[in-house]
Amino acid sequence: MNLSENDSKDKTLASKVSFHRQDLTRLSKEELIDQVLSLHAQLESKESEALNGEANLRAILDHNENGIWSIDKNLKVIDFNKSLAEEVFRHKKIRVKRGQNVLLCIPEEDVRHHWKKRYLEVFHKKKSSSFLDVHLYKGKEEYFEINMFPIFSRGEVTALAIFAVNVSEREKNKKNLNSKNTLMKAVNKATEILITNEDMGSSITETLPIIGNASSSCRAYVVSREYENDGRIRYRLCSSWKKDESIAKLDRGFMEQFLFDNANNSDCLTVMSSGQRIKGKRKEFDEGFQKFLKVLNVKAVLWVPIRVKNQFWGFIGFDICEKNEIWSDFEAELLTNFANALGAFISRQQVTDELKEQNEELNKVNKELDRFVYSASHDLRTPLSSLLGLINIAKNEKHIEDIRFCLNLQEKSVNRLDNLIKDIIHYSRNTRLEVDKNACELKETISEVFEQFEFEEHAVNIEKIIKINQKERLYTDLGRLKIILNNIISNAVRYRDSDKKKPYIMVDVYVSKDRAHFEISDNGKGIKEEFLDKIFDMFYRASESGQGTGLGLYIVKETIEKLSGTIKVTSRFGQGTSFTLEIPNLLMEVV
């Protein structure tokens, strides 16, 4: 039954009562009693209908999941449903009562003032109002949509009806959607930076804050995997970012040590090496990884592998330190896309660097080839010209001594030509042939080099000193090592100081598991300081009186570089020269 039907019945009943009041005198006693009983029955029926309607309305309100309440102009509670009472008690631990001031349900003074302003504004403007309210409950935000409706009586607002709808799920979905859009835009922007930039270090530094902020992380970092000379794997923190100064700085040493220590890194590196990411809250990992994350104050972590040329290069990490949240699968997939873009960028950089190196090497080879052709042709023609001239002179000589003199000079020219050809062969072989690996008997090898100069006039009275401190056997390219030693020692013999009473050449060697260290020193004529940075150049001769080809030390430098070694020289003119060189021990590769 609707309200219009009830109103009609009320009017009919009233008219009947009014009619009977006018005609009471016409009725007999029995008729009067019947009329009274009939009227009483109708009143009881009407009261029952009203009570049933009120009960039904109360049942509807109390079973409504939304909070509903009404207040009068004095802000006193007229009525409320069960959901409202439960919600107020859950949030404020306060029980709502009819007749109490509604503001007493709000303990916070600033919030109470805010709600009072809202109530009075609806009373004043006589218009409904809607707004979004946020509550923090057990560390989580809950959202309520509040709708206030004025209740009119004779054109005036006498009360308000208020409805509170919990829209937390809707707002959460809306927030997640906004977060996903923000992260998607950030990934696109960061990828664009990687595409247009050429420097790897600056690109990572520039993109980390963009991705970190958009991913709601407190910290982001990139870690690379590198190989040491000893073959062991090391992990290096390339770059890191933190949201603000309240976040602890990432401990580089602690992280690198954890990653290096295979016993405690929870096989996380093995997982990422297979292309899988690591995602979870701290409590979800094993004890070793939990301790590591706890030291860094990490509540949730996401590590995404970076692959370069289909190989595990390292990973990008994200930390949550403040909130008990975690990235959604969609967000993790977006961050994986960025890691893939970063891997493609690093791969491109490696290819670009390789091309640059190859181009530089090609330019170097072209320049050296031009210089080599010019100098070699000149140095080849000079002894040949001298030889032809001496032959013509010898033909016209009649005295045997003069002929022998010419022959000696011819011999020197031939030897010089032979040495140049040998150097050219050494240079060619060093350029073309791959590094060989042989066990080296150092004392025997060094002695053989010295023996080559034993009968040269320059080597007379030179003391040969050999010192070897060998903890491991040396494995290297024996042929190349002999070329290095031969050229350095031959220079020491050639440029000895004949005025010194005790000339010497000393070879001091130390061999470890990783490398071999050579120091070859003499007390010869020495090299002037202005020539030291040029002696390794092709066809350079520091002495005008030198009889060398100008290729010896250049070949030494190129050969040592081929062995992945280094060479340094120190000299004082008039006192002597010392060459210090290191080459890797290829023992591990052989084993």
Coordinates of C-alpha atoms in Angstrom, one line a residue:
M1 CA 0.0 0.0 0.0
N2 CA 1.4 3.4 -0.9
L3 CA 1.2 6.7 1.0
S4 CA -1.7 8.2 -1.2
E5 CA -3.9 5.2 -0.4
N6 CA -3.2 5.6 3.4
D7 CA -4.0 9.3 3.2
S8 CA -7.4 8.6 1.4
K9 CA -8.3 6.0 4.1
D10 CA -7.5 8.5 6.8
K11 CA -9.8 11.1 5.2
T12 CA -12.6 8.6 4.8
L13 CA -12.3 7.6 8.4
A14 CA -12.2 11.2 9.6
S15 CA -15.4 12.0 7.6
K16 CA -17.1 9.0 9.1
V17 CA -16.2 10.1 12.6
S18 CA -17.4 13.6 11.8
F19 CA -20.7 12.2 10.4
H20 CA -21.3 10.0 13.4
R21 CA -20.7 13.0 15.8
Q22 CA -23.6 14.8 14.1
D23 CA -26.0 11.8 14.2
L24 CA -25.3 10.3 17.6
T25 CA -28.7 11.5 18.8
R26 CA -30.5 9.5 16.1
L27 CA -28.9 6.2 17.1
S28 CA -30.1 3.7 19.6
K29 CA -27.9 2.4 22.3
E30 CA -27.2 -0.8 20.5
E31 CA -26.5 1.0 17.3
L32 CA -24.1 3.4 19.0
I33 CA -22.2 0.5 20.6
D34 CA -21.8 -1.1 17.2
Q35 CA -20.6 2.1 15.6
V36 CA -18.0 2.5 18.4
L37 CA -16.8 -1.0 18.1
S38 CA -16.4 -0.6 14.3
L39 CA -14.5 2.6 14.7
H40 CA -12.2 1.0 17.3
A41 CA -11.5 -1.9 15.0
Q42 CA -10.6 0.4 12.2
L43 CA -8.2 2.4 14.5
E44 CA -6.5 -0.9 15.6
S45 CA -6.1 -1.9 11.9
K46 CA -4.6 1.5 11.1
E47 CA -2.2 1.3 14.0
S48 CA -1.1 -2.2 13.1
E49 CA -0.4 -1.1 9.5
A50 CA 1.7 1.8 10.8
L51 CA 3.6 -0.4 13.1
N52 CA 4.2 -3.0 10.4
G53 CA 5.4 -0.3 8.0
E54 CA 7.8 1.1 10.6
A55 CA 9.1 -2.4 11.4
N56 CA 9.6 -3.1 7.7
L57 CA 11.4 0.2 7.2
R58 CA 13.6 -0.5 10.2
A59 CA 14.5 -3.9 8.9
I60 CA 15.4 -2.4 5.5
L61 CA 17.6 0.2 7.1
D62 CA 19.4 -2.2 9.5
H63 CA 20.1 -4.7 6.7
N64 CA 21.5 -1.9 4.5
E65 CA 25.4 -2.2 4.3
N66 CA 25.7 1.6 4.0
G67 CA 25.7 3.8 7.0
I68 CA 22.5 5.9 7.3
W69 CA 21.6 8.5 9.9
S70 CA 19.5 11.6 10.4
I71 CA 20.0 14.7 12.5
D72 CA 17.9 17.8 13.4
K73 CA 18.7 21.5 13.2
N74 CA 20.5 21.2 16.6
L75 CA 22.8 18.5 15.1
K76 CA 21.2 15.9 17.4
V77 CA 20.8 12.3 16.2
I78 CA 17.2 11.5 15.3
D79 CA 17.8 8.0 14.1
F80 CA 20.5 5.7 12.6
N81 CA 20.9 2.2 11.2
K82 CA 22.9 -0.7 12.5
S83 CA 25.7 -0.3 9.8
L84 CA 26.4 3.3 10.9
A85 CA 26.6 2.2 14.6
E86 CA 29.0 -0.6 13.8
E87 CA 31.2 1.6 11.5
V88 CA 31.5 4.4 14.1
F89 CA 32.4 1.9 16.8
R90 CA 34.9 0.2 14.6
H91 CA 36.7 3.4 13.7
K92 CA 36.2 5.6 16.9
K93 CA 35.3 3.1 19.6
I94 CA 32.2 5.3 20.3
R95 CA 28.6 4.1 20.6
V96 CA 26.0 6.3 18.8
K97 CA 22.9 7.3 20.8
R98 CA 19.6 8.9 19.7
G99 CA 19.3 12.5 21.0
Q100 CA 23.1 13.0 21.4
N101 CA 25.0 15.7 19.4
V102 CA 26.3 13.9 16.3
L103 CA 29.6 15.7 16.6
L104 CA 30.3 13.8 19.8
C105 CA 31.0 10.7 17.6
I106 CA 34.2 12.5 16.3
P107 CA 37.0 12.7 18.9
E108 CA 39.4 14.7 16.7
E109 CA 38.8 18.4 17.0
D110 CA 39.9 19.4 13.5
V111 CA 37.8 16.7 11.9
R112 CA 34.8 17.6 14.2
H113 CA 35.0 21.2 13.0
H114 CA 35.1 20.1 9.4
W115 CA 32.0 18.0 9.7
K116 CA 30.1 20.7 11.6
K117 CA 30.8 23.0 8.7
R118 CA 29.5 20.4 6.2
Y119 CA 26.2 19.9 8.2
L120 CA 25.5 23.6 8.6
E121 CA 26.2 24.3 4.9
V122 CA 23.4 21.9 3.8
F123 CA 21.0 23.4 6.3
H124 CA 21.8 26.9 5.1
K125 CA 21.9 26.3 1.3
K126 CA 18.9 23.8 1.4
K127 CA 20.6 21.7 -1.2
S128 CA 22.0 18.2 -1.1
S129 CA 25.8 17.7 -0.9
S130 CA 28.2 14.9 -1.8
F131 CA 31.9 14.5 -0.9
L132 CA 34.6 11.8 -0.5
D133 CA 35.9 11.1 3.0
V134 CA 39.1 9.1 3.9
H135 CA 39.7 7.2 7.1
L136 CA 42.9 5.4 8.1
Y137 CA 42.1 2.0 9.7
K138 CA 44.9 -0.3 10.7
G139 CA 47.4 1.4 8.4
K140 CA 45.1 1.2 5.4
E141 CA 43.0 3.9 3.8
E142 CA 39.3 3.5 3.6
Y143 CA 37.1 5.7 1.3
F144 CA 33.5 6.7 2.0
E145 CA 31.2 8.6 -0.4
I146 CA 29.0 10.9 1.8
N147 CA 25.6 12.1 0.5
M148 CA 23.6 14.6 2.6
F149 CA 19.9 15.3 1.8
P150 CA 17.8 18.1 3.4
I151 CA 14.3 17.1 4.8
F152 CA 11.7 19.9 4.4
S153 CA 8.6 20.7 6.5
R154 CA 6.5 23.7 5.3
G155 CA 9.3 24.9 3.1
E156 CA 12.0 24.8 5.8
V157 CA 14.8 22.3 6.4
T158 CA 14.1 20.7 9.7
A159 CA 16.4 17.7 9.4
L160 CA 19.1 16.0 7.3
A161 CA 19.3 12.4 6.0
I162 CA 22.9 11.3 5.5
F163 CA 24.1 8.2 3.6
A164 CA 27.7 6.9 3.8
V165 CA 28.8 4.4 1.1
N166 CA 32.1 2.5 1.4
V167 CA 33.8 3.0 -2.0
S168 CA 37.2 1.8 -0.9
E169 CA 37.3 -0.9 -3.6
R170 CA 36.3 1.5 -6.3
E171 CA 38.9 4.1 -5.2
K172 CA 41.5 1.4 -4.9
N173 CA 40.8 0.2 -8.5
K174 CA 40.9 3.9 -9.6
K175 CA 44.2 4.4 -7.8
N176 CA 45.7 1.3 -9.2
L177 CA 44.6 2.3 -12.7
N178 CA 46.2 5.7 -12.2
S179 CA 49.3 4.1 -10.8
K180 CA 49.5 1.8 -13.8
N181 CA 49.1 4.7 -16.2
T182 CA 51.8 6.6 -14.4
L183 CA 54.2 3.7 -14.5
M184 CA 53.5 3.0 -18.2
K185 CA 54.2 6.7 -19.1
A186 CA 57.4 6.5 -17.0
V187 CA 58.6 3.4 -18.8
N188 CA 57.9 5.0 -22.1
K189 CA 59.8 8.1 -21.2
A190 CA 62.8 6.2 -19.7
T191 CA 62.9 4.0 -22.8
E192 CA 62.9 7.1 -25.0
I193 CA 65.9 8.4 -23.1
L194 CA 67.7 5.1 -23.6
I195 CA 67.0 5.3 -27.3
T196 CA 68.3 8.8 -27.8
N197 CA 71.2 8.7 -25.4
E198 CA 74.7 7.3 -26.0
D199 CA 76.3 7.2 -22.6
M200 CA 75.4 4.2 -20.5
G201 CA 76.3 5.7 -17.1
S202 CA 74.4 9.0 -17.5
S203 CA 71.4 7.2 -19.1
I204 CA 71.0 4.8 -16.1
T205 CA 71.4 7.7 -13.6
E206 CA 68.8 9.7 -15.5
T207 CA 66.2 7.0 -15.8
L208 CA 66.4 5.4 -12.3
P209 CA 64.5 8.3 -10.6
I210 CA 61.8 8.3 -13.3
I211 CA 61.1 4.6 -12.9
G212 CA 61.6 4.6 -9.1
N213 CA 59.1 7.3 -8.4
A214 CA 56.5 5.9 -10.8
S215 CA 56.8 2.4 -9.3
S216 CA 56.1 3.6 -5.7
S217 CA 59.5 2.3 -4.7
C218 CA 61.7 3.9 -2.1
R219 CA 64.9 2.8 -3.7
A220 CA 66.1 1.6 -7.2
Y221 CA 69.5 0.3 -8.3
V222 CA 71.3 -1.4 -11.2
V223 CA 73.9 -4.2 -10.5
S224 CA 76.2 -5.6 -13.2
R225 CA 78.0 -9.0 -13.3
E226 CA 81.7 -8.8 -14.2
Y227 CA 84.5 -11.3 -14.5
E228 CA 87.8 -10.8 -12.7
N229 CA 91.2 -11.7 -14.2
D230 CA 91.2 -14.8 -12.0
G231 CA 87.9 -16.0 -13.6
R232 CA 85.8 -15.3 -10.6
I233 CA 82.5 -13.5 -10.9
R234 CA 82.0 -10.2 -9.2
Y235 CA 78.9 -8.0 -8.8
R236 CA 79.2 -4.3 -8.9
L237 CA 76.6 -1.7 -7.9
C238 CA 76.6 0.6 -11.0
S239 CA 74.0 3.2 -9.9
S240 CA 71.4 3.7 -7.3
W241 CA 68.6 6.1 -6.4
K242 CA 66.6 6.7 -3.2
K243 CA 63.2 8.5 -2.8
D244 CA 64.4 10.9 -0.1
E245 CA 67.0 11.5 2.5
S246 CA 65.0 9.5 5.1
I247 CA 65.7 6.3 3.2
A248 CA 69.0 4.7 4.2
K249 CA 71.7 4.8 1.5
L250 CA 72.3 1.5 -0.2
D251 CA 75.4 -0.2 1.3
R252 CA 77.5 -0.9 -1.8
G253 CA 80.0 -3.2 0.0
F254 CA 77.3 -5.2 1.9
M255 CA 75.3 -5.8 -1.3
E256 CA 78.3 -6.8 -3.4
Q257 CA 79.6 -9.1 -0.7
F258 CA 76.2 -10.8 -0.4
L259 CA 76.0 -11.4 -4.1
F260 CA 79.5 -12.7 -4.2
D261 CA 78.8 -15.1 -1.3
N262 CA 77.0 -18.0 -3.1
A263 CA 76.4 -19.7 0.3
N264 CA 74.0 -17.0 1.4
N265 CA 72.4 -15.4 -1.7
S266 CA 69.4 -17.9 -1.7
D267 CA 70.1 -19.0 -5.2
C268 CA 68.5 -15.7 -6.3
L269 CA 71.3 -15.2 -8.9
T270 CA 70.6 -18.7 -10.3
V271 CA 66.9 -17.8 -10.6
M272 CA 67.6 -14.6 -12.4
S273 CA 70.2 -16.2 -14.6
S274 CA 67.4 -18.4 -16.0
G275 CA 65.5 -15.3 -16.9
Q276 CA 63.0 -15.2 -13.9
R277 CA 62.4 -12.2 -11.7
I278 CA 62.4 -12.2 -7.9
K279 CA 59.3 -10.6 -6.2
G280 CA 57.9 -10.8 -2.7
K281 CA 57.7 -9.5 0.8
R282 CA 60.6 -10.1 3.1
K283 CA 58.9 -12.8 5.2
E284 CA 58.3 -14.9 2.1
F285 CA 62.0 -15.6 1.4
D286 CA 64.4 -18.0 3.2
E287 CA 66.4 -17.0 6.3
G288 CA 69.6 -15.9 4.5
F289 CA 67.7 -13.5 2.1
Q290 CA 65.5 -12.2 4.9
K291 CA 68.6 -11.2 6.9
F292 CA 70.0 -9.4 3.9
L293 CA 66.8 -7.5 3.3
K294 CA 66.4 -6.7 7.0
V295 CA 69.8 -5.0 7.1
L296 CA 68.8 -2.8 4.2
N297 CA 65.4 -2.1 5.9
V298 CA 63.5 -3.7 2.9
K299 CA 59.9 -4.8 3.4
A300 CA 59.3 -5.9 -0.2
V301 CA 61.8 -6.5 -3.1
L302 CA 61.6 -6.8 -6.9
W303 CA 64.7 -7.9 -8.8
V304 CA 64.4 -8.1 -12.6
P305 CA 67.2 -9.7 -14.7
I306 CA 68.9 -7.7 -17.4
R307 CA 69.9 -9.8 -20.4
V308 CA 72.5 -8.6 -23.0
K309 CA 72.9 -10.7 -26.1
N310 CA 70.9 -13.5 -24.5
Q311 CA 73.3 -13.6 -21.5
F312 CA 72.6 -12.6 -17.9
W313 CA 74.3 -9.2 -17.5
G314 CA 73.0 -8.2 -14.1
F315 CA 69.7 -6.9 -12.7
I316 CA 67.7 -3.9 -11.7
G317 CA 66.3 -3.9 -8.2
F318 CA 63.4 -2.1 -6.5
D319 CA 62.8 -1.8 -2.7
I320 CA 59.7 -0.9 -0.7
C321 CA 60.9 0.2 2.8
E322 CA 57.9 2.1 4.4
K323 CA 54.6 0.6 3.4
N324 CA 53.5 -3.0 3.6
E325 CA 52.7 -3.3 -0.1
I326 CA 54.0 -5.0 -3.1
W327 CA 53.9 -4.5 -6.9
S328 CA 51.1 -6.1 -8.9
D329 CA 51.9 -8.6 -11.6
F330 CA 51.0 -5.9 -14.2
E331 CA 53.5 -3.4 -12.6
A332 CA 56.2 -6.1 -12.4
E333 CA 55.6 -6.8 -16.1
L334 CA 56.1 -3.1 -17.0
L335 CA 59.3 -3.0 -14.9
T336 CA 60.4 -6.1 -16.8
N337 CA 59.8 -4.3 -20.0
F338 CA 62.1 -1.5 -18.8
A339 CA 64.8 -4.0 -17.9
N340 CA 64.5 -5.5 -21.4
A341 CA 64.9 -2.0 -22.9
L342 CA 67.9 -1.4 -20.6
G343 CA 69.4 -4.7 -21.8
A344 CA 68.9 -3.7 -25.5
F345 CA 70.5 -0.3 -24.8
I346 CA 73.5 -1.9 -23.1
S347 CA 73.8 -4.4 -26.0
R348 CA 73.7 -1.5 -28.5
Q349 CA 76.3 0.4 -26.5
Q350 CA 78.6 -2.6 -26.5
V351 CA 78.3 -3.0 -30.3
T352 CA 78.9 0.7 -30.7
D353 CA 82.0 0.6 -28.5
E354 CA 83.3 -2.5 -30.3
L355 CA 82.8 -0.7 -33.7
K356 CA 84.6 2.4 -32.3
E357 CA 87.5 0.2 -31.1
Q358 CA 87.6 -1.6 -34.4
N359 CA 87.5 1.7 -36.2
E360 CA 90.3 3.2 -34.1
E361 CA 92.3 0.0 -34.5
L362 CA 91.8 0.1 -38.3
N363 CA 92.9 3.8 -38.4
K364 CA 95.9 2.9 -36.3
V365 CA 96.7 -0.1 -38.6
N366 CA 96.3 2.1 -41.7
K367 CA 98.6 4.8 -40.2
E368 CA 101.2 2.2 -39.1
L369 CA 101.0 0.5 -42.5
D370 CA 101.7 3.7 -44.3
R371 CA 104.6 4.5 -42.0
F372 CA 105.8 0.9 -42.1
V373 CA 105.8 0.8 -45.9
Y374 CA 107.7 4.1 -46.0
S375 CA 110.2 3.4 -43.3
A376 CA 110.7 -0.3 -44.2
S377 CA 111.3 0.5 -47.8
H378 CA 113.8 3.2 -46.8
D379 CA 115.5 0.9 -44.2
L380 CA 115.6 -2.0 -46.7
R381 CA 117.1 0.1 -49.5
T382 CA 119.7 1.8 -47.3
P383 CA 121.7 -1.4 -46.5
L384 CA 121.2 -2.7 -50.0
S385 CA 122.6 0.5 -51.5
S386 CA 125.5 0.4 -49.1
L387 CA 126.1 -3.3 -50.1
L388 CA 126.1 -2.5 -53.8
G389 CA 128.5 0.4 -53.3
L390 CA 130.9 -1.7 -51.2
I391 CA 130.8 -4.5 -53.9
N392 CA 131.8 -2.0 -56.6
I393 CA 134.6 -0.7 -54.4
A394 CA 135.8 -4.2 -53.6
K395 CA 136.0 -5.0 -57.3
N396 CA 138.5 -2.3 -57.9
E397 CA 140.6 -3.0 -54.8
K398 CA 143.9 -5.0 -55.3
H399 CA 145.1 -5.3 -51.7
I400 CA 143.6 -8.1 -49.6
E401 CA 143.3 -5.9 -46.5
D402 CA 141.2 -3.4 -48.3
I403 CA 139.0 -6.1 -49.7
R404 CA 138.5 -7.6 -46.2
F405 CA 137.6 -4.2 -44.9
C406 CA 134.9 -3.9 -47.6
L407 CA 133.7 -7.4 -46.8
N408 CA 133.3 -6.5 -43.1
L409 CA 131.3 -3.5 -44.0
Q410 CA 129.2 -5.6 -46.3
E411 CA 128.6 -8.1 -43.5
K412 CA 127.3 -5.3 -41.3
S413 CA 124.9 -4.2 -44.0
V414 CA 123.7 -7.8 -44.5
N415 CA 123.2 -8.2 -40.7
R416 CA 121.3 -5.0 -40.5
L417 CA 119.1 -6.1 -43.3
D418 CA 118.6 -9.5 -41.7
N419 CA 117.6 -7.9 -38.3
L420 CA 115.1 -5.8 -40.1
I421 CA 113.6 -8.8 -41.8
K422 CA 113.4 -10.7 -38.5
D423 CA 111.6 -7.7 -36.9
I424 CA 109.2 -7.5 -39.7
I425 CA 108.5 -11.3 -39.4
H426 CA 108.0 -10.9 -35.6
Y427 CA 105.6 -8.0 -36.1
S428 CA 103.6 -9.9 -38.7
R429 CA 103.4 -13.0 -36.6
N430 CA 102.3 -11.1 -33.5
T431 CA 99.6 -9.4 -35.4
R432 CA 98.2 -12.6 -37.1
L433 CA 98.7 -15.5 -34.7
E434 CA 96.5 -16.2 -31.7
V435 CA 98.1 -16.4 -28.2
D436 CA 99.5 -19.9 -27.5
K437 CA 99.8 -21.3 -24.0
N438 CA 103.0 -23.1 -23.0
A439 CA 104.7 -24.1 -19.8
C440 CA 107.7 -21.9 -19.4
E441 CA 111.0 -22.8 -17.7
L442 CA 112.0 -19.2 -16.8
K443 CA 115.7 -19.8 -16.0
E444 CA 116.3 -21.8 -19.1
T445 CA 114.4 -19.3 -21.3
I446 CA 116.2 -16.2 -20.0
S447 CA 119.6 -18.0 -20.2
E448 CA 119.0 -18.9 -23.8
V449 CA 118.3 -15.2 -24.6
F450 CA 121.6 -14.2 -22.9
E451 CA 123.5 -16.8 -24.8
Q452 CA 122.5 -15.2 -28.2
F453 CA 124.7 -12.2 -27.3
E454 CA 127.5 -14.1 -25.6
F455 CA 130.0 -13.6 -28.4
E456 CA 129.0 -10.1 -29.4
E457 CA 131.7 -7.5 -28.8
H458 CA 129.2 -5.3 -26.9
A459 CA 128.5 -8.1 -24.5
V460 CA 132.1 -8.6 -23.3
N461 CA 132.4 -8.1 -19.5
I462 CA 128.7 -7.5 -18.9
E463 CA 127.5 -9.3 -15.8
K464 CA 124.2 -11.3 -16.4
I465 CA 122.1 -11.5 -13.2
I466 CA 119.0 -13.7 -13.1
K467 CA 116.6 -13.6 -10.1
I468 CA 113.5 -15.8 -10.0
N469 CA 110.9 -16.0 -7.3
Q470 CA 108.4 -18.5 -8.5
K471 CA 105.4 -19.6 -6.4
E472 CA 103.6 -21.1 -9.4
R473 CA 104.6 -22.4 -12.8
L474 CA 104.2 -19.8 -15.6
Y475 CA 102.0 -20.5 -18.5
T476 CA 102.2 -18.1 -21.4
D477 CA 103.0 -17.8 -25.1
L478 CA 106.7 -18.8 -25.0
G479 CA 107.5 -17.5 -28.5
R480 CA 106.2 -14.1 -27.7
L481 CA 107.9 -14.0 -24.3
K482 CA 111.3 -14.7 -26.0
I483 CA 110.7 -11.9 -28.5
I484 CA 110.0 -9.5 -25.6
L485 CA 113.1 -10.5 -23.6
N486 CA 115.3 -10.7 -26.7
N487 CA 114.5 -7.1 -27.8
I488 CA 114.9 -5.6 -24.3
I489 CA 118.1 -7.4 -23.5
S490 CA 119.6 -6.8 -27.0
N491 CA 119.0 -3.0 -26.4
A492 CA 120.7 -3.3 -23.0
V493 CA 123.7 -5.0 -24.6
R494 CA 123.8 -2.6 -27.5
Y495 CA 123.7 0.5 -25.3
R496 CA 125.9 -0.6 -22.5
D497 CA 128.2 2.0 -21.0
S498 CA 131.7 0.9 -21.8
D499 CA 133.2 3.5 -19.3
K500 CA 131.6 1.7 -16.3
K501 CA 133.8 -0.8 -14.6
K502 CA 131.1 -3.3 -13.8
P503 CA 128.3 -3.2 -16.4
Y504 CA 125.4 -5.5 -15.7
I505 CA 122.0 -6.6 -17.0
M506 CA 119.6 -7.9 -14.4
V507 CA 116.4 -9.9 -14.9
D508 CA 114.3 -10.1 -11.8
V509 CA 111.1 -12.2 -12.0
Y510 CA 108.2 -12.9 -9.6
V511 CA 105.5 -15.4 -10.6
S512 CA 102.2 -15.8 -8.8
K513 CA 99.0 -17.8 -9.6
D514 CA 97.6 -14.7 -11.4
R515 CA 100.5 -13.1 -13.2
A516 CA 104.3 -12.8 -13.8
H517 CA 106.2 -9.6 -13.0
F518 CA 109.5 -8.9 -14.8
E519 CA 111.9 -6.1 -14.1
I520 CA 114.8 -5.9 -16.6
S521 CA 117.4 -3.3 -15.6
D522 CA 120.9 -2.2 -16.5
N523 CA 123.5 0.5 -15.7
G524 CA 124.0 1.4 -19.3
K525 CA 123.9 4.8 -21.1
G526 CA 120.2 5.4 -20.2
I527 CA 117.6 7.4 -22.2
K528 CA 117.1 11.1 -22.1
E529 CA 113.8 12.1 -20.4
E530 CA 112.4 13.8 -23.6
F531 CA 112.6 10.6 -25.5
L532 CA 111.0 8.2 -23.0
D533 CA 107.4 8.7 -24.2
K534 CA 108.5 8.0 -27.9
I535 CA 110.6 4.9 -27.6
F536 CA 107.7 2.5 -28.2
D537 CA 106.8 4.3 -31.5
M538 CA 107.3 2.5 -34.8
F539 CA 110.8 3.1 -36.3
Y540 CA 111.8 5.5 -33.6
R541 CA 115.5 5.7 -32.6
A542 CA 116.5 7.6 -29.5
S543 CA 120.1 7.6 -30.6
E544 CA 121.4 8.8 -33.9
S545 CA 124.3 6.4 -33.5
G546 CA 121.9 3.5 -32.9
Q547 CA 122.2 0.5 -35.2
G548 CA 118.8 -0.9 -34.4
T549 CA 115.8 -1.1 -36.8
G550 CA 113.5 1.1 -34.7
L551 CA 111.0 -1.7 -34.6
G552 CA 112.3 -3.6 -31.5
L553 CA 110.5 -1.7 -28.6
Y554 CA 107.4 -1.1 -30.8
I555 CA 107.2 -4.9 -31.3
V556 CA 107.7 -5.4 -27.5
K557 CA 104.8 -3.1 -26.7
E558 CA 102.5 -4.7 -29.3
T559 CA 103.4 -8.2 -28.1
I560 CA 102.8 -7.4 -24.5
E561 CA 99.4 -5.9 -25.4
K562 CA 98.6 -9.1 -27.3
L563 CA 99.3 -11.0 -24.0
S564 CA 97.0 -8.6 -22.1
G565 CA 100.0 -7.3 -20.2
T566 CA 101.5 -3.9 -19.4
I567 CA 105.0 -2.3 -19.7
K568 CA 106.6 0.7 -18.1
V569 CA 110.0 2.2 -18.5
T570 CA 112.1 4.4 -16.2
S571 CA 115.6 5.8 -17.1
R572 CA 118.2 8.3 -16.1
F573 CA 120.5 9.4 -18.8
G574 CA 124.1 8.3 -18.0
Q575 CA 122.9 5.9 -15.2
G576 CA 120.8 3.2 -16.7
T577 CA 117.3 2.0 -17.7
S578 CA 114.7 -0.3 -16.1
F579 CA 111.7 -1.9 -17.9
T580 CA 108.9 -3.2 -15.7
L581 CA 106.4 -5.5 -17.4
E582 CA 103.5 -7.8 -16.2
I583 CA 101.8 -10.5 -18.1
P584 CA 98.9 -12.8 -16.9
N585 CA 99.7 -16.3 -15.9
L586 CA 97.4 -18.5 -18.0
L587 CA 97.6 -21.3 -15.5
M588 CA 93.9 -21.3 -14.8
E589 CA 93.0 -21.5 -18.5
V590 CA 95.3 -24.5 -19.0
V591 CA 94.0 -26.3 -16.0

